[in-house]
Amino acid sequence: MANLPKFNESYDLVSSKVIGSGNFGVAKLAKHRATGAVVAVKFLPRGDKIDHNVAREILNHRQLRHPHIIGFREVLLTESHLCIVMEYASGGELFDRIVDSGSFKEAEARYFFQQLISGVEYCHSRGVCHRDLKLENALLDRGADGNGAPRLKICDFGYSKSSSDSDPKTTVGTPAYIAPEVLQTKKYDGYRADVWCCGVTLFVMLVGAYPFEDPDDPKNFKKSIMRICSVKYSIPSNLGITAECQSLLTSIFVANPEQRITIAQIKAHPWFQTNLPSMGAADGALAPESTQTIEQIQQIVEAAAVNPNGGDGAAGDDMMLDDDDFN
Ligand SMILES: Nc1ncnc2c1ncn2[C@@H]1O[C@H](COP(=O)(O)OP(=O)(O)OP(=O)(O)O)[C@@H](O)[C@H]1O
């Protein structure tokens, strides 16, 4: 790794506190020494788990630059980890905001849904489908001036596919959000499947529960799959959800992806059009562009597939992380 960029050459950890964790490892806060910018860094243990899927996640993320998508900055190495440096969303996950409030009023749900659709539309326009859209992958920042209304930022391109990748066929995503066609072992249209996930996200914001889970038997995955395939859901009448909003959900939850509403049609829907912020008003500044080329990124990811410490990057290695590991 002689000439490859190292994390400790340009960043300091702000604290050892973990801001998020997932299958990959952990995310921590760091400060860019030259500019003072605070960033989020995903630390992935080096070794065989750094494969073409990780490379794809990074390269797909790198080509996206939009106010409602977490900005990608660069990838770096430590002795033990591959570091993905990103814009930091300080407001937590949209999921936690719903857990705190139970459910959102229609106006609040629409506010976030408009931003989600704006980010998803942009991904699709760049030939990238996300394939794991959900509340946990919708992060929030603290608004343009640090105090304003939170802005939604899509993260986690771990399952994303770009038009240069093979057509999606694998069943990926999070069970409660999976579209019916993704459950079949056939090729499917990742863009249309993303629309379904946006519908599930909207439903959870409005209702505070997953649409296709049996409330009396929520852990019964088989039952949820049957409900997804037969599009069996109901909107509690006591929530007073407007007919316009219900009509949008009905047009999203259509089993046949060809007949499902498209992103362009969602944008034209009267419910979506209500209180739509003027272009730019809700957007604010973009995170700085990444300066790394595709070739540089590929070289770093390839180097990360080898763990100089000899570990295999298995989950167990993670348990022993301390600050020295990041230097
Ligand atoms: N840029 C960021 N700003 C703030 N928090 C972040 C950022 N990136 C990741 N996190 C936190 O870390 C969590 C996990 O990150 P991410 O979803 O990218 O990892 P993952 O391994 O793909 O997750 P999962 O296993 O849930 O699919 C996020 O849900 C979030 O709480």
GROMACS .gro file of C-alpha atoms and ligand atoms in nm:
model
  358
    1MET     CA    1   0.000   0.000   0.000
    2ALA     CA    2   0.308   0.217  -0.042
    3ASN     CA    3   0.156   0.477  -0.277
    4LEU     CA    4  -0.208   0.432  -0.194
    5PRO     CA    5  -0.378   0.702   0.014
    6LYS     CA    6  -0.400   0.629   0.385
    7PHE     CA    7  -0.673   0.744   0.620
    8ASN     CA    8  -0.441   0.888   0.882
    9GLU     CA    9  -0.257   1.106   0.629
   10SER     CA   10  -0.555   1.338   0.596
   11TYR     CA   11  -0.818   1.255   0.860
   12ASP     CA   12  -0.851   1.231   1.238
   13LEU     CA   13  -1.127   1.039   1.412
   14VAL     CA   14  -1.353   1.282   1.600
   15SER     CA   15  -1.419   1.016   1.863
   16SER     CA   16  -1.428   0.641   1.883
   17LYS     CA   17  -1.809   0.656   1.896
   18VAL     CA   18  -1.985   0.443   1.636
   19ILE     CA   19  -2.250   0.642   1.446
   20GLY     CA   20  -2.391   0.343   1.264
   21SER     CA   21  -2.327  -0.020   1.197
   22GLY     CA   22  -2.439  -0.276   0.946
   23ASN     CA   23  -2.327  -0.592   0.775
   24PHE     CA   24  -2.016  -0.410   0.660
   25GLY     CA   25  -1.868  -0.306   0.995
   26VAL     CA   26  -1.900   0.036   1.155
   27ALA     CA   27  -1.932   0.403   1.061
   28LYS     CA   28  -1.751   0.670   1.259
   29LEU     CA   29  -1.710   1.046   1.249
   30ALA     CA   30  -1.385   1.195   1.128
   31LYS     CA   31  -1.243   1.538   1.052
   32HIS     CA   32  -1.060   1.631   0.733
   33ARG     CA   33  -0.742   1.793   0.860
   34ALA     CA   34  -0.697   2.037   0.570
   35THR     CA   35  -1.052   2.177   0.561
   36GLY     CA   36  -1.194   2.092   0.903
   37ALA     CA   37  -1.490   1.920   0.732
   38VAL     CA   38  -1.662   1.659   0.946
   39VAL     CA   39  -1.735   1.344   0.750
   40ALA     CA   40  -1.880   0.997   0.806
   41VAL     CA   41  -1.646   0.706   0.739
   42LYS     CA   42  -1.754   0.346   0.683
   43PHE     CA   43  -1.478   0.109   0.795
   44LEU     CA   44  -1.489  -0.224   0.614
   45PRO     CA   45  -1.248  -0.491   0.737
   46ARG     CA   46  -0.987  -0.574   0.471
   47GLY     CA   47  -0.981  -0.925   0.330
   48ASP     CA   48  -1.190  -1.144   0.098
   49LYS     CA   49  -1.513  -0.966   0.184
   50ILE     CA   50  -1.389  -0.668  -0.016
   51ASP     CA   51  -1.505  -0.800  -0.351
   52HIS     CA   52  -1.662  -0.677  -0.673
   53ASN     CA   53  -1.984  -0.596  -0.485
   54VAL     CA   54  -1.799  -0.349  -0.264
   55ALA     CA   55  -1.631  -0.202  -0.572
   56ARG     CA   56  -1.972  -0.168  -0.737
   57GLU     CA   57  -2.121   0.002  -0.428
   58ILE     CA   58  -1.841   0.257  -0.430
   59LEU     CA   59  -1.834   0.320  -0.805
   60ASN     CA   60  -2.211   0.355  -0.828
   61HIS     CA   61  -2.211   0.591  -0.530
   62ARG     CA   62  -1.923   0.792  -0.676
   63GLN     CA   63  -2.117   0.886  -0.987
   64LEU     CA   64  -2.411   1.030  -0.792
   65ARG     CA   65  -2.412   1.391  -0.682
   66HIS     CA   66  -2.746   1.526  -0.563
   67PRO     CA   67  -2.883   1.717  -0.261
   68HIS     CA   68  -3.089   1.413  -0.155
   69ILE     CA   69  -2.809   1.159  -0.182
   70ILE     CA   70  -2.526   1.128   0.068
   71GLY     CA   71  -2.221   1.272  -0.107
   72PHE     CA   72  -1.934   1.034  -0.175
   73ARG     CA   73  -1.586   1.179  -0.111
   74GLU     CA   74  -1.312   0.918  -0.137
   75VAL     CA   75  -1.182   0.576  -0.037
   76LEU     CA   76  -0.872   0.527   0.175
   77LEU     CA   77  -0.687   0.249   0.351
   78THR     CA   78  -0.568   0.168   0.697
   79GLU     CA   79  -0.363  -0.138   0.784
   80SER     CA   80  -0.683  -0.322   0.871
   81HIS     CA   81  -0.971  -0.145   0.691
   82LEU     CA   82  -1.102   0.003   0.370
   83CYS     CA   83  -1.249   0.346   0.454
   84ILE     CA   84  -1.536   0.497   0.256
   85VAL     CA   85  -1.546   0.870   0.328
   86MET     CA   86  -1.885   1.036   0.285
   87GLU     CA   87  -2.083   1.344   0.365
   88TYR     CA   88  -2.212   1.322   0.724
   89ALA     CA   89  -2.587   1.334   0.790
   90SER     CA   90  -2.611   1.449   1.150
   91GLY     CA   91  -2.986   1.405   1.197
   92GLY     CA   92  -2.993   1.023   1.217
   93GLU     CA   93  -3.217   0.781   1.032
   94LEU     CA   94  -3.570   0.865   0.921
   95PHE     CA   95  -3.660   0.532   1.078
   96ASP     CA   96  -3.578   0.661   1.428
   97ARG     CA   97  -3.782   0.974   1.371
   98ILE     CA   98  -4.086   0.756   1.296
   99VAL     CA   99  -4.018   0.530   1.594
  100ASP     CA  100  -4.011   0.845   1.812
  101SER     CA  101  -4.333   0.991   1.677
  102GLY     CA  102  -4.531   0.672   1.594
  103SER     CA  103  -4.634   0.804   1.254
  104PHE     CA  104  -4.626   1.128   1.059
  105LYS     CA  105  -4.906   1.359   0.959
  106GLU     CA  106  -4.964   1.357   0.584
  107ALA     CA  107  -4.785   1.688   0.531
  108GLU     CA  108  -4.469   1.567   0.702
  109ALA     CA  109  -4.476   1.233   0.520
  110ARG     CA  110  -4.517   1.419   0.190
  111TYR     CA  111  -4.227   1.651   0.273
  112PHE     CA  112  -3.991   1.354   0.307
  113PHE     CA  113  -4.150   1.154   0.025
  114GLN     CA  114  -4.096   1.441  -0.220
  115GLN     CA  115  -3.728   1.442  -0.130
  116LEU     CA  116  -3.701   1.064  -0.152
  117ILE     CA  117  -3.855   1.067  -0.501
  118SER     CA  118  -3.626   1.353  -0.605
  119GLY     CA  119  -3.318   1.150  -0.499
  120VAL     CA  120  -3.448   0.827  -0.655
  121GLU     CA  121  -3.538   1.001  -0.982
  122TYR     CA  122  -3.185   1.136  -0.999
  123CYS     CA  123  -3.030   0.790  -0.935
  124HIS     CA  124  -3.245   0.644  -1.210
  125SER     CA  125  -3.149   0.926  -1.448
  126ARG     CA  126  -2.785   0.826  -1.390
  127GLY     CA  127  -2.869   0.463  -1.467
  128VAL     CA  128  -2.849   0.345  -1.105
  129CYS     CA  129  -3.125   0.158  -0.925
  130HIS     CA  130  -3.083   0.141  -0.547
  131ARG     CA  131  -3.263  -0.188  -0.464
  132ASP     CA  132  -3.266  -0.134  -0.088
  133LEU     CA  133  -3.467   0.182  -0.034
  134LYS     CA  134  -3.608   0.192   0.318
  135LEU     CA  135  -3.638   0.424   0.614
  136GLU     CA  136  -3.304   0.306   0.759
  137ASN     CA  137  -3.132   0.412   0.437
  138ALA     CA  138  -3.291   0.757   0.442
  139LEU     CA  139  -3.071   0.971   0.662
  140LEU     CA  140  -3.140   1.326   0.772
  141ASP     CA  141  -2.918   1.630   0.796
  142ARG     CA  142  -2.997   1.944   0.990
  143GLY     CA  143  -3.102   2.167   0.702
  144ALA     CA  144  -2.911   2.419   0.498
  145ASP     CA  145  -2.809   2.642   0.793
  146GLY     CA  146  -2.765   2.366   1.047
  147ASN     CA  147  -3.097   2.447   1.218
  148GLY     CA  148  -3.349   2.432   0.941
  149ALA     CA  149  -3.595   2.161   0.844
  150PRO     CA  150  -3.411   1.830   0.809
  151ARG     CA  151  -3.328   1.719   0.458
  152LEU     CA  152  -3.347   1.359   0.350
  153LYS     CA  153  -3.031   1.195   0.213
  154ILE     CA  154  -3.034   0.846   0.058
  155CYS     CA  155  -2.743   0.626   0.166
  156ASP     CA  156  -2.615   0.268   0.127
  157PHE     CA  157  -2.558   0.174  -0.235
  158GLY     CA  158  -2.458  -0.178  -0.131
  159TYR     CA  159  -2.725  -0.343  -0.348
  160SER     CA  160  -2.731  -0.086  -0.625
  161LYS     CA  161  -2.700  -0.180  -0.990
  162SER     CA  162  -2.601   0.048  -1.273
  163SER     CA  163  -2.697   0.007  -1.636
  164SER     CA  164  -2.349  -0.134  -1.707
  165ASP     CA  165  -2.401  -0.413  -1.453
  166SER     CA  166  -2.597  -0.728  -1.542
  167ASP     CA  167  -2.978  -0.705  -1.519
  168PRO     CA  168  -3.104  -0.755  -1.165
  169LYS     CA  169  -3.216  -1.112  -1.096
  170THR     CA  170  -3.119  -1.181  -0.738
  171THR     CA  171  -3.368  -1.135  -0.456
  172VAL     CA  172  -3.206  -0.859  -0.256
  173GLY     CA  173  -3.339  -0.592  -0.026
  174THR     CA  174  -3.515  -0.594   0.306
  175PRO     CA  175  -3.810  -0.837   0.336
  176ALA     CA  176  -4.077  -0.587   0.437
  177TYR     CA  177  -3.990  -0.366   0.139
  178ILE     CA  178  -3.950  -0.628  -0.134
  179ALA     CA  179  -4.163  -0.594  -0.447
  180PRO     CA  180  -4.357  -0.904  -0.566
  181GLU     CA  181  -4.152  -0.948  -0.885
  182VAL     CA  182  -3.824  -0.948  -0.687
  183LEU     CA  183  -3.946  -1.259  -0.503
  184GLN     CA  184  -3.956  -1.449  -0.831
  185THR     CA  185  -3.634  -1.593  -0.968
  186LYS     CA  186  -3.661  -1.403  -1.293
  187LYS     CA  187  -3.496  -1.087  -1.421
  188TYR     CA  188  -3.679  -0.779  -1.304
  189ASP     CA  189  -3.673  -0.406  -1.360
  190GLY     CA  190  -3.481  -0.255  -1.067
  191TYR     CA  191  -3.627   0.091  -1.134
  192ARG     CA  192  -3.984  -0.028  -1.099
  193ALA     CA  193  -3.893  -0.231  -0.790
  194ASP     CA  194  -3.751   0.090  -0.636
  195VAL     CA  195  -4.094   0.253  -0.685
  196TRP     CA  196  -4.254  -0.023  -0.474
  197CYS     CA  197  -4.000   0.038  -0.196
  198CYS     CA  198  -4.081   0.411  -0.205
  199GLY     CA  199  -4.447   0.312  -0.156
  200VAL     CA  200  -4.360   0.098   0.147
  201THR     CA  201  -4.156   0.388   0.286
  202LEU     CA  202  -4.451   0.625   0.241
  203PHE     CA  203  -4.691   0.378   0.402
  204VAL     CA  204  -4.466   0.331   0.708
  205MET     CA  205  -4.435   0.708   0.750
  206LEU     CA  206  -4.815   0.748   0.742
  207VAL     CA  207  -4.918   0.442   0.941
  208GLY     CA  208  -4.617   0.357   1.160
  209ALA     CA  209  -4.636  -0.010   1.054
  210TYR     CA  210  -4.530  -0.218   0.755
  211PRO     CA  211  -4.806  -0.262   0.495
  212PHE     CA  212  -4.761  -0.635   0.431
  213GLU     CA  213  -4.693  -0.759   0.781
  214ASP     CA  214  -4.974  -0.923   0.974
  215PRO     CA  215  -4.997  -0.705   1.286
  216ASP     CA  216  -5.087  -1.015   1.490
  217ASP     CA  217  -4.798  -1.218   1.349
  218PRO     CA  218  -4.535  -0.966   1.234
  219LYS     CA  219  -4.238  -1.205   1.239
  220ASN     CA  220  -4.409  -1.455   1.009
  221PHE     CA  221  -4.204  -1.395   0.695
  222LYS     CA  222  -4.394  -1.653   0.490
  223LYS     CA  223  -4.721  -1.477   0.564
  224SER     CA  224  -4.568  -1.141   0.467
  225ILE     CA  225  -4.451  -1.285   0.135
  226MET     CA  226  -4.800  -1.415   0.063
  227ARG     CA  227  -4.944  -1.075   0.145
  228ILE     CA  228  -4.687  -0.902  -0.079
  229CYS     CA  229  -4.765  -1.132  -0.371
  230SER     CA  230  -5.139  -1.083  -0.334
  231VAL     CA  231  -5.095  -0.711  -0.251
  232LYS     CA  232  -5.295  -0.750   0.068
  233TYR     CA  233  -5.274  -0.441   0.286
  234SER     CA  234  -5.511  -0.200   0.450
  235ILE     CA  235  -5.488   0.158   0.564
  236PRO     CA  236  -5.636   0.211   0.912
  237SER     CA  237  -5.943   0.434   0.870
  238ASN     CA  238  -5.885   0.616   1.201
  239LEU     CA  239  -5.578   0.791   1.059
  240GLY     CA  240  -5.791   1.001   0.824
  241ILE     CA  241  -5.558   0.956   0.530
  242THR     CA  242  -5.694   1.154   0.237
  243ALA     CA  243  -5.839   0.990  -0.074
  244GLU     CA  244  -5.565   1.148  -0.287
  245CYS     CA  245  -5.293   0.994  -0.075
  246GLN     CA  246  -5.468   0.657  -0.077
  247SER     CA  247  -5.498   0.675  -0.456
  248LEU     CA  248  -5.121   0.724  -0.483
  249LEU     CA  249  -5.051   0.423  -0.260
  250THR     CA  250  -5.296   0.216  -0.464
  251SER     CA  251  -5.113   0.304  -0.785
  252ILE     CA  252  -4.777   0.213  -0.633
  253PHE     CA  253  -4.885  -0.119  -0.480
  254VAL     CA  254  -4.956  -0.290  -0.812
  255ALA     CA  255  -4.811  -0.640  -0.846
  256ASN     CA  256  -4.745  -0.614  -1.219
  257PRO     CA  257  -4.447  -0.378  -1.248
  258GLU     CA  258  -4.554  -0.279  -1.601
  259GLN     CA  259  -4.879  -0.144  -1.462
  260ARG     CA  260  -4.723   0.021  -1.156
  261ILE     CA  261  -4.703   0.399  -1.147
  262THR     CA  262  -4.365   0.535  -1.263
  263ILE     CA  263  -4.153   0.798  -1.091
  264ALA     CA  264  -4.256   1.055  -1.355
  265GLN     CA  265  -4.624   0.976  -1.290
  266ILE     CA  266  -4.574   0.998  -0.912
  267LYS     CA  267  -4.427   1.344  -0.962
  268ALA     CA  268  -4.735   1.450  -1.156
  269HIS     CA  269  -4.976   1.306  -0.898
  270PRO     CA  270  -5.188   1.575  -0.725
  271TRP     CA  271  -5.094   1.451  -0.376
  272PHE     CA  272  -4.724   1.477  -0.459
  273GLN     CA  273  -4.774   1.818  -0.621
  274THR     CA  274  -4.925   1.968  -0.306
  275ASN     CA  275  -4.679   2.198  -0.122
  276LEU     CA  276  -4.405   2.095  -0.361
  277PRO     CA  277  -4.103   2.314  -0.282
  278SER     CA  278  -3.974   2.515  -0.577
  279MET     CA  279  -3.663   2.364  -0.733
  280GLY     CA  280  -3.363   2.445  -0.522
  281ALA     CA  281  -3.553   2.576  -0.220
  282ALA     CA  282  -3.530   2.250  -0.031
  283ASP     CA  283  -3.202   2.150  -0.182
  284GLY     CA  284  -2.911   2.366  -0.067
  285ALA     CA  285  -2.544   2.311  -0.137
  286LEU     CA  286  -2.402   1.993  -0.281
  287ALA     CA  287  -2.125   1.804  -0.110
  288PRO     CA  288  -1.788   1.857  -0.284
  289GLU     CA  289  -1.713   1.634  -0.581
  290SER     CA  290  -1.485   1.334  -0.537
  291THR     CA  291  -1.142   1.386  -0.689
  292GLN     CA  292  -1.057   1.015  -0.721
  293THR     CA  293  -1.074   0.851  -1.062
  294ILE     CA  294  -1.241   0.517  -1.123
  295GLU     CA  295  -0.896   0.361  -1.176
  296GLN     CA  296  -0.765   0.496  -0.844
  297ILE     CA  297  -1.070   0.363  -0.663
  298GLN     CA  298  -1.035   0.021  -0.827
  299GLN     CA  299  -0.669   0.006  -0.721
  300ILE     CA  300  -0.752   0.092  -0.360
  301VAL     CA  301  -1.037  -0.159  -0.345
  302GLU     CA  302  -0.813  -0.430  -0.493
  303ALA     CA  303  -0.546  -0.355  -0.234
  304ALA     CA  304  -0.809  -0.373   0.040
  305ALA     CA  305  -0.901  -0.726  -0.062
  306VAL     CA  306  -0.569  -0.823   0.093
  307ASN     CA  307  -0.537  -0.786   0.467
  308PRO     CA  308  -0.174  -0.716   0.550
  309ASN     CA  309  -0.242  -0.833   0.904
  310GLY     CA  310  -0.349  -1.172   0.776
  311GLY     CA  311  -0.710  -1.161   0.907
  312ASP     CA  312  -0.986  -1.280   0.675
  313GLY     CA  313  -1.210  -0.980   0.735
  314ALA     CA  314  -1.461  -1.199   0.915
  315ALA     CA  315  -1.703  -1.038   1.157
  316GLY     CA  316  -1.490  -1.154   1.448
  317ASP     CA  317  -1.208  -0.921   1.347
  318ASP     CA  318  -1.441  -0.632   1.394
  319MET     CA  319  -1.500  -0.700   1.758
  320MET     CA  320  -1.143  -0.607   1.836
  321LEU     CA  321  -1.142  -0.264   1.674
  322ASP     CA  322  -0.994   0.017   1.868
  323ASP     CA  323  -0.867   0.356   1.762
  324ASP     CA  324  -0.518   0.226   1.682
  325ASP     CA  325  -0.667   0.009   1.410
  326PHE     CA  326  -0.763   0.317   1.214
  327ASN     CA  327  -0.410   0.454   1.193
  328LIG     N1  328  -2.306   0.934   0.581
  328LIG     C1  329  -2.358   0.896   0.696
  328LIG     N2  330  -2.396   0.988   0.790
  328LIG     C2  331  -2.449   0.946   0.907
  328LIG     N3  332  -2.471   0.817   0.941
  328LIG     C3  333  -2.436   0.723   0.851
  328LIG     C4  334  -2.377   0.756   0.726
  328LIG     N4  335  -2.354   0.641   0.658
  328LIG     C5  336  -2.396   0.540   0.737
  328LIG     N5  337  -2.446   0.588   0.854
  328LIG     C6  338  -2.506   0.509   0.962
  328LIG     O1  339  -2.460   0.376   0.952
  328LIG     C7  340  -2.571   0.287   0.922
  328LIG     C8  341  -2.527   0.173   0.833
  328LIG     O2  342  -2.475   0.225   0.712
  328LIG     P1  343  -2.510   0.155   0.573
  328LIG     O3  344  -2.659   0.140   0.561
  328LIG     O4  345  -2.442   0.228   0.464
  328LIG     O5  346  -2.440   0.013   0.596
  328LIG     P2  347  -2.486  -0.136   0.558
  328LIG     O6  348  -2.391  -0.238   0.607
  328LIG     O7  349  -2.507  -0.143   0.413
  328LIG     O8  350  -2.617  -0.146   0.640
  328LIG     P3  351  -2.717  -0.269   0.641
  328LIG     O9  352  -2.641  -0.384   0.695
  328LIG    O10  353  -2.823  -0.219   0.734
  328LIG    O11  354  -2.762  -0.282   0.500
  328LIG     C9  355  -2.676   0.378   0.858
  328LIG    O12  356  -2.805   0.324   0.867
  328LIG    C10  357  -2.657   0.505   0.941
  328LIG    O13  358  -2.721   0.493   1.067
   0.00000   0.00000   0.00000
